[in-house]
Coordinates of C-alpha atoms (C1' of nucleotides) in Angstrom, one line a residue:
Chain S
M25 CA 75.1 78.1 119.1
A26 CA 76.6 80.5 121.3
D27 CA 79.8 78.2 120.7
D28 CA 79.6 78.2 116.8
R29 CA 79.3 82.3 117.0
R30 CA 82.3 82.5 118.8
S31 CA 84.4 80.0 116.9
T32 CA 83.2 82.1 113.2
R33 CA 84.5 85.3 115.1
D34 CA 87.6 83.9 116.6
R35 CA 88.1 82.3 112.9
I36 CA 87.9 85.4 111.5
L37 CA 90.6 87.1 114.2
Q38 CA 93.0 84.1 114.0
A39 CA 92.7 84.2 110.4
C40 CA 93.3 87.9 110.4
W41 CA 96.3 87.4 113.0
R42 CA 97.7 85.3 110.4
L43 CA 97.7 87.0 107.1
L44 CA 99.0 90.1 109.0
E45 CA 102.0 88.6 110.4
E46 CA 102.5 86.6 107.0
G47 CA 101.7 88.9 104.3
D48 CA 103.0 91.8 102.8
G49 CA 101.9 94.2 106.1
G50 CA 99.3 96.3 106.6
Q51 CA 97.4 95.6 103.1
T52 CA 95.6 92.6 103.9
R53 CA 92.3 93.2 102.5
M54 CA 89.0 92.0 103.8
S55 CA 88.4 89.5 101.3
D56 CA 91.4 88.5 101.7
V57 CA 90.3 87.5 105.6
A58 CA 87.3 86.3 104.6
K59 CA 88.6 83.8 102.1
A60 CA 91.1 83.0 104.9
A61 CA 88.7 82.5 107.5
G62 CA 86.5 80.0 105.1
V63 CA 83.7 82.6 105.4
S64 CA 81.6 85.0 103.2
R65 CA 83.2 88.2 102.9
Q66 CA 79.6 89.7 104.0
A67 CA 80.2 87.8 107.4
V68 CA 83.1 89.4 108.2
Y69 CA 80.8 92.3 107.9
L70 CA 78.1 90.9 110.4
H71 CA 81.1 90.5 113.3
F72 CA 82.6 93.5 112.7
S73 CA 81.3 96.8 111.0
N74 CA 84.7 98.1 109.5
R75 CA 88.4 97.2 109.0
A76 CA 89.2 99.2 111.8
E77 CA 87.2 97.5 114.0
L78 CA 88.3 94.0 113.6
L79 CA 92.2 95.7 113.6
V80 CA 91.6 96.4 117.2
A81 CA 89.8 93.3 118.1
V82 CA 92.6 91.6 116.6
T83 CA 94.9 93.9 119.4
R84 CA 92.6 92.7 122.3
F85 CA 92.8 89.2 121.1
I86 CA 96.8 89.1 121.1
D87 CA 96.7 91.3 124.4
A88 CA 94.9 88.0 125.9
R89 CA 97.1 85.9 124.3
S90 CA 100.0 87.1 125.4
E91 CA 100.0 87.3 128.9
I92 CA 101.1 91.2 128.1
D93 CA 99.2 92.1 131.9
A94 CA 100.7 90.1 133.8
R95 CA 104.5 91.1 132.1
L96 CA 103.6 94.8 133.2
A97 CA 102.2 94.2 136.2
A98 CA 105.6 92.6 137.2
S99 CA 107.8 96.0 136.4
R100 CA 105.5 97.6 139.3
Q101 CA 106.2 95.8 141.2
A102 CA 109.9 96.1 141.2
S103 CA 111.5 97.1 144.2
C104 CA 113.6 100.4 143.2
G105 CA 112.9 102.8 140.4
L106 CA 115.9 101.8 138.1
E107 CA 115.0 97.9 138.6
R108 CA 111.3 99.3 137.4
L109 CA 112.5 101.3 134.2
D110 CA 114.6 97.6 133.5
A111 CA 111.5 95.6 133.6
F112 CA 109.2 98.3 132.1
I113 CA 111.7 98.1 128.9
E114 CA 112.0 94.6 128.9
A115 CA 108.2 93.8 128.9
W116 CA 107.3 96.2 126.5
G117 CA 109.7 95.6 124.5
N118 CA 109.4 92.4 124.0
Y119 CA 105.8 92.5 123.8
I120 CA 106.1 94.4 120.6
P121 CA 107.8 91.7 117.9
V122 CA 103.8 89.9 118.5
V123 CA 101.5 93.2 118.8
H124 CA 103.6 94.8 115.8
P125 CA 102.0 93.3 112.6
V126 CA 98.7 94.4 113.7
C127 CA 99.6 98.0 115.2
R128 CA 101.4 98.5 111.5
A129 CA 98.1 97.8 109.9
L130 CA 96.5 100.1 112.6
L131 CA 99.2 102.7 112.0
E132 CA 98.7 102.7 107.9
M133 CA 95.6 102.7 108.0
A134 CA 95.1 106.1 110.5
P135 CA 95.9 108.8 108.7
G136 CA 92.7 108.2 106.8
D137 CA 90.8 107.4 109.1
E138 CA 89.1 108.5 112.1
A139 CA 88.7 105.4 114.0
A140 CA 91.9 103.5 113.3
R141 CA 93.6 106.8 114.8
L142 CA 91.5 107.1 117.8
A143 CA 92.5 103.5 118.8
W144 CA 96.1 104.0 117.7
D145 CA 96.1 107.0 119.7
D146 CA 94.8 105.1 122.9
R147 CA 96.8 102.3 122.6
M148 CA 100.1 105.1 122.7
T149 CA 98.2 107.3 125.6
A150 CA 98.6 103.8 127.7
L151 CA 102.5 103.5 127.0
R152 CA 102.9 107.0 127.6
E153 CA 100.8 106.4 130.6
G154 CA 103.3 103.3 131.6
C155 CA 106.1 105.7 130.9
E156 CA 105.1 108.3 133.0
A157 CA 104.7 105.7 136.1
A158 CA 108.4 104.5 135.5
V159 CA 109.7 107.9 135.4
N160 CA 107.9 108.6 138.7
A161 CA 109.4 105.5 140.5
L162 CA 112.8 107.1 139.4
A163 CA 111.8 110.6 140.7
S164 CA 110.8 108.9 144.0
D165 CA 114.2 107.8 144.6
N166 CA 115.1 110.7 143.6
E167 CA 117.5 109.0 140.4
L168 CA 115.9 111.1 137.9
S169 CA 118.3 113.4 135.5
A170 CA 118.0 116.9 136.6
Q171 CA 118.4 117.6 132.9
H172 CA 114.4 118.0 132.2
P173 CA 111.2 117.9 133.9
A174 CA 109.9 114.7 134.3
S175 CA 107.2 115.2 131.6
A176 CA 110.2 115.6 129.2
A177 CA 111.6 113.1 130.6
T178 CA 108.6 110.7 129.9
D179 CA 108.2 112.3 126.5
L180 CA 111.5 111.3 125.7
L181 CA 111.1 107.7 126.9
W182 CA 108.1 107.2 125.3
T183 CA 109.8 108.3 121.8
L184 CA 112.6 106.3 122.5
L185 CA 110.8 102.9 122.8
S186 CA 108.0 104.0 120.2
I187 CA 106.8 101.3 117.7
R188 CA 108.7 103.2 114.8
N189 CA 112.0 103.2 116.7
W190 CA 111.9 98.9 117.2
E191 CA 110.9 98.6 113.6
Q192 CA 114.1 100.8 112.0
L193 CA 116.5 98.7 114.2
V194 CA 115.1 95.0 114.2
E195 CA 113.3 95.2 110.8
G196 CA 115.1 97.7 109.3
C197 CA 118.8 97.5 110.7
G198 CA 118.8 93.3 111.6
W199 CA 119.0 93.9 115.5
A200 CA 118.8 91.2 117.3
Q201 CA 115.6 91.5 119.4
V202 CA 117.3 90.9 122.9
A203 CA 120.2 93.2 121.3
Y204 CA 117.4 95.9 120.7
V205 CA 116.0 95.6 124.3
A206 CA 119.9 95.6 126.1
E207 CA 120.2 98.8 124.0
M208 CA 117.0 100.5 125.2
K209 CA 117.8 100.0 128.7
R210 CA 121.3 101.7 128.3
L211 CA 119.8 104.3 126.4
A212 CA 117.1 105.0 129.0
R213 CA 119.2 105.3 131.9
L214 CA 121.4 108.1 130.0
A215 CA 118.8 110.0 128.8
I216 CA 116.9 110.4 131.7
T217 CA 118.6 109.0 135.3
K218 CA 121.2 110.6 136.3
P219 CA 124.8 109.8 135.9
S220 CA 126.2 106.8 137.7
Chain M
M20 CA 107.2 128.6 75.3
A21 CA 110.0 127.0 77.1
D22 CA 108.9 129.6 79.8
D23 CA 105.4 128.5 80.3
R24 CA 105.8 125.0 80.1
R25 CA 108.2 125.7 83.3
S26 CA 105.9 128.1 84.8
T27 CA 103.1 125.6 84.8
R28 CA 104.8 122.6 86.1
D29 CA 106.5 124.7 88.9
R30 CA 102.7 126.3 89.5
I31 CA 101.5 122.8 90.2
L32 CA 104.8 122.2 92.3
Q33 CA 104.2 124.9 94.5
A34 CA 100.6 124.5 94.6
C35 CA 100.6 120.7 95.7
W36 CA 103.7 121.9 98.6
R37 CA 101.2 124.5 99.7
L38 CA 98.2 121.8 100.1
L39 CA 100.7 119.7 101.9
E40 CA 101.6 121.9 104.4
E41 CA 98.2 123.4 105.0
G42 CA 96.1 120.9 104.4
D43 CA 95.0 117.5 106.7
G44 CA 98.4 116.2 106.1
G45 CA 99.2 113.6 102.8
Q46 CA 95.7 113.2 102.0
T47 CA 96.0 115.6 99.8
R48 CA 94.4 114.4 96.6
M49 CA 95.3 115.0 92.3
S50 CA 92.6 116.6 92.0
D51 CA 93.2 119.3 95.0
V52 CA 96.5 119.7 93.8
A53 CA 95.0 120.8 90.3
K54 CA 92.6 122.9 91.5
A55 CA 95.4 125.1 93.3
A56 CA 97.2 125.3 90.9
G57 CA 94.3 126.5 88.5
V58 CA 94.8 123.4 86.2
S59 CA 92.7 120.9 84.8
R60 CA 93.4 117.2 86.8
Q61 CA 94.9 116.0 83.5
A62 CA 97.6 118.4 83.2
V63 CA 99.0 117.5 86.2
Y64 CA 99.6 113.9 84.7
L65 CA 101.4 115.3 81.3
H66 CA 103.8 116.5 84.0
F67 CA 103.8 113.6 86.9
S68 CA 103.1 110.5 85.8
N69 CA 101.8 109.7 89.0
R70 CA 101.4 110.3 92.1
A71 CA 104.8 109.4 93.6
E72 CA 106.7 111.1 91.1
L73 CA 105.1 113.8 91.7
L74 CA 105.6 114.2 96.0
V75 CA 109.1 113.4 94.7
A76 CA 109.3 116.1 92.5
V77 CA 107.9 118.6 94.9
T78 CA 110.7 117.2 97.5
R79 CA 113.7 117.9 95.2
F80 CA 112.0 121.4 94.5
I81 CA 111.6 122.3 98.8
D82 CA 115.5 121.0 98.6
A83 CA 116.9 123.4 95.8
R84 CA 115.2 126.0 97.5
S85 CA 116.6 125.6 101.0
E86 CA 119.9 125.5 100.7
I87 CA 120.2 122.3 102.7
D88 CA 123.3 120.8 100.3
A89 CA 124.9 124.3 101.6
R90 CA 124.3 123.4 105.0
L91 CA 125.1 119.4 105.0
A92 CA 128.5 120.9 103.3
A93 CA 129.1 123.2 106.5
S94 CA 128.5 120.1 108.8
R95 CA 131.3 118.5 106.8
Q96 CA 134.1 121.1 107.6
A97 CA 133.8 120.8 111.0
S98 CA 137.2 120.7 112.8
C99 CA 136.5 117.6 114.9
G100 CA 134.4 114.7 114.5
L101 CA 132.3 116.2 117.7
E102 CA 131.9 119.8 116.0
R103 CA 130.5 117.7 113.2
L104 CA 128.2 115.5 115.2
D105 CA 126.9 118.7 116.1
A106 CA 126.5 120.3 112.8
F107 CA 125.1 117.4 111.3
I108 CA 122.1 117.2 113.9
E109 CA 122.4 121.0 113.3
A110 CA 121.2 121.1 109.9
W111 CA 119.2 118.1 109.3
G112 CA 117.0 118.0 112.6
N113 CA 116.4 122.1 111.7
Y114 CA 116.0 120.8 107.7
I115 CA 112.9 118.5 109.1
P116 CA 110.2 120.8 109.7
V117 CA 111.0 122.2 106.4
V118 CA 110.3 118.8 104.2
H119 CA 108.0 117.1 106.9
P120 CA 104.6 117.8 105.1
V121 CA 105.9 116.0 101.9
C122 CA 107.7 113.5 104.1
R123 CA 104.5 112.7 105.5
A124 CA 102.8 112.3 102.5
L125 CA 105.5 110.2 100.8
L126 CA 105.2 108.0 103.6
E127 CA 101.7 107.2 104.2
M128 CA 101.9 106.0 100.7
A129 CA 104.7 104.4 101.0
P130 CA 103.0 100.8 102.5
G131 CA 101.0 100.3 99.1
D132 CA 102.9 101.8 96.4
E133 CA 106.3 100.8 95.5
A134 CA 107.5 103.8 93.8
A135 CA 106.9 105.9 96.5
R136 CA 108.8 103.3 99.0
L137 CA 111.4 103.5 97.1
A138 CA 111.9 107.3 96.8
W139 CA 111.7 107.1 100.7
D140 CA 114.4 104.7 101.3
D141 CA 116.3 106.7 98.9
R142 CA 116.0 109.7 101.1
M143 CA 116.5 107.8 104.4
T144 CA 119.8 105.8 102.9
A145 CA 120.8 109.6 101.8
L146 CA 120.2 110.5 105.6
R147 CA 122.4 107.1 106.8
E148 CA 125.3 108.0 104.7
G149 CA 125.3 111.1 106.6
C150 CA 125.2 109.6 110.2
E151 CA 127.8 106.9 109.2
A152 CA 130.1 110.0 107.9
A153 CA 129.7 111.9 111.1
V154 CA 130.4 108.3 113.1
N155 CA 133.4 108.0 111.0
A156 CA 134.5 111.3 112.0
L157 CA 134.4 110.7 115.3
A158 CA 136.1 106.9 115.0
S159 CA 138.9 109.0 114.0
D160 CA 139.3 111.7 116.6
N161 CA 138.8 108.7 118.8
E162 CA 135.8 109.9 120.6
L163 CA 133.6 107.0 119.4
S164 CA 132.1 105.2 122.1
A165 CA 133.4 101.1 123.1
Q166 CA 130.4 100.1 123.5
H167 CA 129.6 99.4 119.6
P168 CA 130.9 98.8 116.3
A169 CA 130.5 102.0 114.6
S170 CA 127.7 100.3 112.4
A171 CA 125.8 99.8 115.0
A172 CA 126.6 103.5 116.5
T173 CA 125.6 104.3 112.5
D174 CA 122.3 102.7 113.2
L175 CA 121.7 104.4 116.3
L176 CA 122.2 108.0 115.4
W177 CA 119.8 107.3 112.6
T178 CA 116.9 105.8 114.4
L179 CA 117.8 109.1 116.8
L180 CA 117.3 111.5 114.3
S181 CA 113.7 110.0 112.3
I182 CA 111.4 112.1 111.1
R183 CA 109.1 109.9 113.2
N184 CA 110.9 110.8 116.2
W185 CA 110.5 114.6 115.6
E186 CA 107.3 114.4 115.1
Q187 CA 106.6 112.6 118.2
L188 CA 108.1 115.3 119.9
V189 CA 107.4 118.2 118.0
E190 CA 104.2 117.8 117.3
G191 CA 103.0 115.0 119.6
C192 CA 104.6 116.4 122.9
G193 CA 104.7 120.3 121.9
W194 CA 108.6 120.3 122.0
A195 CA 109.6 123.8 120.9
Q196 CA 112.0 123.3 117.8
V197 CA 115.3 124.6 119.5
A198 CA 114.6 121.9 122.4
Y199 CA 114.5 119.1 119.7
V200 CA 117.6 119.9 118.2
A201 CA 119.8 120.6 121.7
E202 CA 118.6 117.7 123.1
M203 CA 119.4 115.5 119.8
K204 CA 122.8 117.0 120.5
R205 CA 123.1 115.8 123.8
L206 CA 121.3 112.3 123.1
A207 CA 123.8 111.7 120.5
R208 CA 126.5 112.2 122.4
L209 CA 125.4 110.2 125.0
A210 CA 124.6 107.3 123.0
I211 CA 127.7 107.0 120.3
T212 CA 130.8 108.9 122.3
K213 CA 133.1 108.1 125.2
P214 CA 131.8 109.8 128.3
S215 CA 133.4 112.9 128.9
Chain Z
dC9 C1' 55.8 73.3 111.9
dA10 C1' 57.5 78.0 112.2
dC11 C1' 60.5 81.3 114.1
dG12 C1' 65.2 82.8 114.5
dA13 C1' 69.9 83.3 114.4
dC14 C1' 74.0 83.2 111.1
dC15 C1' 75.6 82.8 107.2
dT16 C1' 75.4 83.3 101.7
dT17 C1' 74.9 85.2 96.7
dG18 C1' 75.2 89.1 94.5
dA19 C1' 74.4 93.5 93.2
dC20 C1' 75.3 98.6 94.1
dA21 C1' 77.4 103.0 95.8
dT22 C1' 81.6 105.7 96.8
dA23 C1' 86.1 107.7 96.3
dG24 C1' 90.2 108.3 94.6
dT25 C1' 93.7 106.4 91.0
dG26 C1' 95.4 106.2 86.3
dT27 C1' 94.0 106.2 81.0
dC28 C1' 92.3 107.4 76.9
dA29 C1' 90.6 110.2 72.5
dA30 C1' 89.1 113.7 70.7
dG31 C1' 89.3 118.7 71.1
dT32 C1' 90.6 123.8 71.5
dG33 C1' 93.9 127.7 71.5
dA34 C1' 98.2 129.9 70.8
dT35 C1' 102.9 129.6 68.7
dA36 C1' 106.2 128.7 65.3
dT37 C1' 107.5 126.5 60.9
dC38 C1' 107.0 126.5 55.3
Chain L
dG29 C1' 98.9 133.0 55.4
dA30 C1' 97.8 127.8 55.8
dT31 C1' 99.8 124.2 58.8
dA32 C1' 101.6 121.5 62.0
dT33 C1' 102.7 121.0 67.1
dC34 C1' 102.4 122.0 72.0
dA35 C1' 100.2 122.5 76.2
dC36 C1' 96.1 122.1 78.0
dT37 C1' 91.1 120.9 78.3
dT38 C1' 86.8 118.1 78.3
dG39 C1' 84.5 114.0 79.5
dA40 C1' 84.4 109.4 79.5
dC41 C1' 86.3 105.1 81.6
dA42 C1' 88.5 101.2 84.0
dC43 C1' 90.1 99.0 88.5
dT44 C1' 90.1 98.8 93.0
dA45 C1' 89.0 98.2 98.2
dT46 C1' 85.1 100.0 101.4
dG47 C1' 80.8 99.6 103.2
dT48 C1' 75.5 98.8 102.7
dC49 C1' 71.6 96.5 101.1
dA50 C1' 68.2 93.3 100.0
dA51 C1' 66.8 88.4 99.3
dG52 C1' 67.4 84.0 100.2
dG53 C1' 69.2 79.5 102.3
dT54 C1' 70.2 76.2 106.4
dC55 C1' 70.2 74.9 111.1
dG56 C1' 68.6 74.2 115.8
dT57 C1' 64.7 74.6 119.2
dG58 C1' 60.2 76.4 121.0

DNA sequence: CACGACCTTGACATAGTGTCAAGTGATATC
DNA sequence: GATATCACTTGACACTATGTCAAGGTCGTG
């Protein structure tokens, strides 16, 4: 029974994920998810009290299945600031395509939905903390550009690595994922580290 | 009569603009606009067949009142590529805060509304053409970085100057408008021009 | 058997967009 | 001066998606 319970919940999450990846983007409706999961619309509400909560649960579901923590941990073990910056961009930049479908849906509903907005802000705050840590590592190695205070460097890195920028370059301009990551590494160095 | 007609239409546009600037962002509804313009909700539909059309009309209304064409024309008359790049960033970057409230509304409805999406794409295509022209001017002066083909440099400049990035830095991180413009100029040079 | 957990069915409230039809009042035209 | 036309009002309606509620069904377990 406990197994069945998890299996229904998981089937909903899985179906939602699949629809977000395949479908027309964030326009996936609760009834679509229900149908895809082979369950009634109300069953979805028994597990997730609203759409925002479902989407947030899907992001966690994805996080758990994609070793994101491990990848980010690797970046924290880099031996110097520059290496850490590269590793961080590599980890995050390659994670974006995975979570992007859900992020898109969350982002689309954020303007009109407090819960979605908070969930999104949480995610972005976590990203900013990662950027801040990378900037601090650069500062420790005295590799940080003298152009700005560390907070401004963090702002820049955070903005550079935003999901919107990935969308525009990879989906909008047709850049290959590896080209995107390589270019972000190059730009980050130019923007916030000392000229070599 | 012809005067009255334009005055009602203009009152609607003006009211909509004001609400978008003051209000909670793109959540402004048709009935809000009607009320603010002192007109019935249906009167709004007599002038604009749907919300997307109204928003597009507001952007044109703003364009007309903000000498954007003149500012951009100035950037086209720059005597060298680098100067032109700066002038373009100056013109566009300082225009963003003016149109931003409407762009935000248009952007928020774009995912679910074909008309809004097309209108947005149009605007962004125009911006991209401006970026492309600036990149070409740099190429003519042999000032373009050898890192990428011109199209990739255009992609980068276009992405750098996106409204989302302005939102994040100015509204999200609290950067002053002048700091934003200055930093975009610096980054654009680093990203796509030859190192000096 | 009876209970409870999980799920279904179907009805309902709500919010906002866009449509429709009938009516009003001022202005222009014959 | 009657009449037609234009710009607008009023009020009702259809539609879509979210989220809520109540009543009932099914299955495993005590």
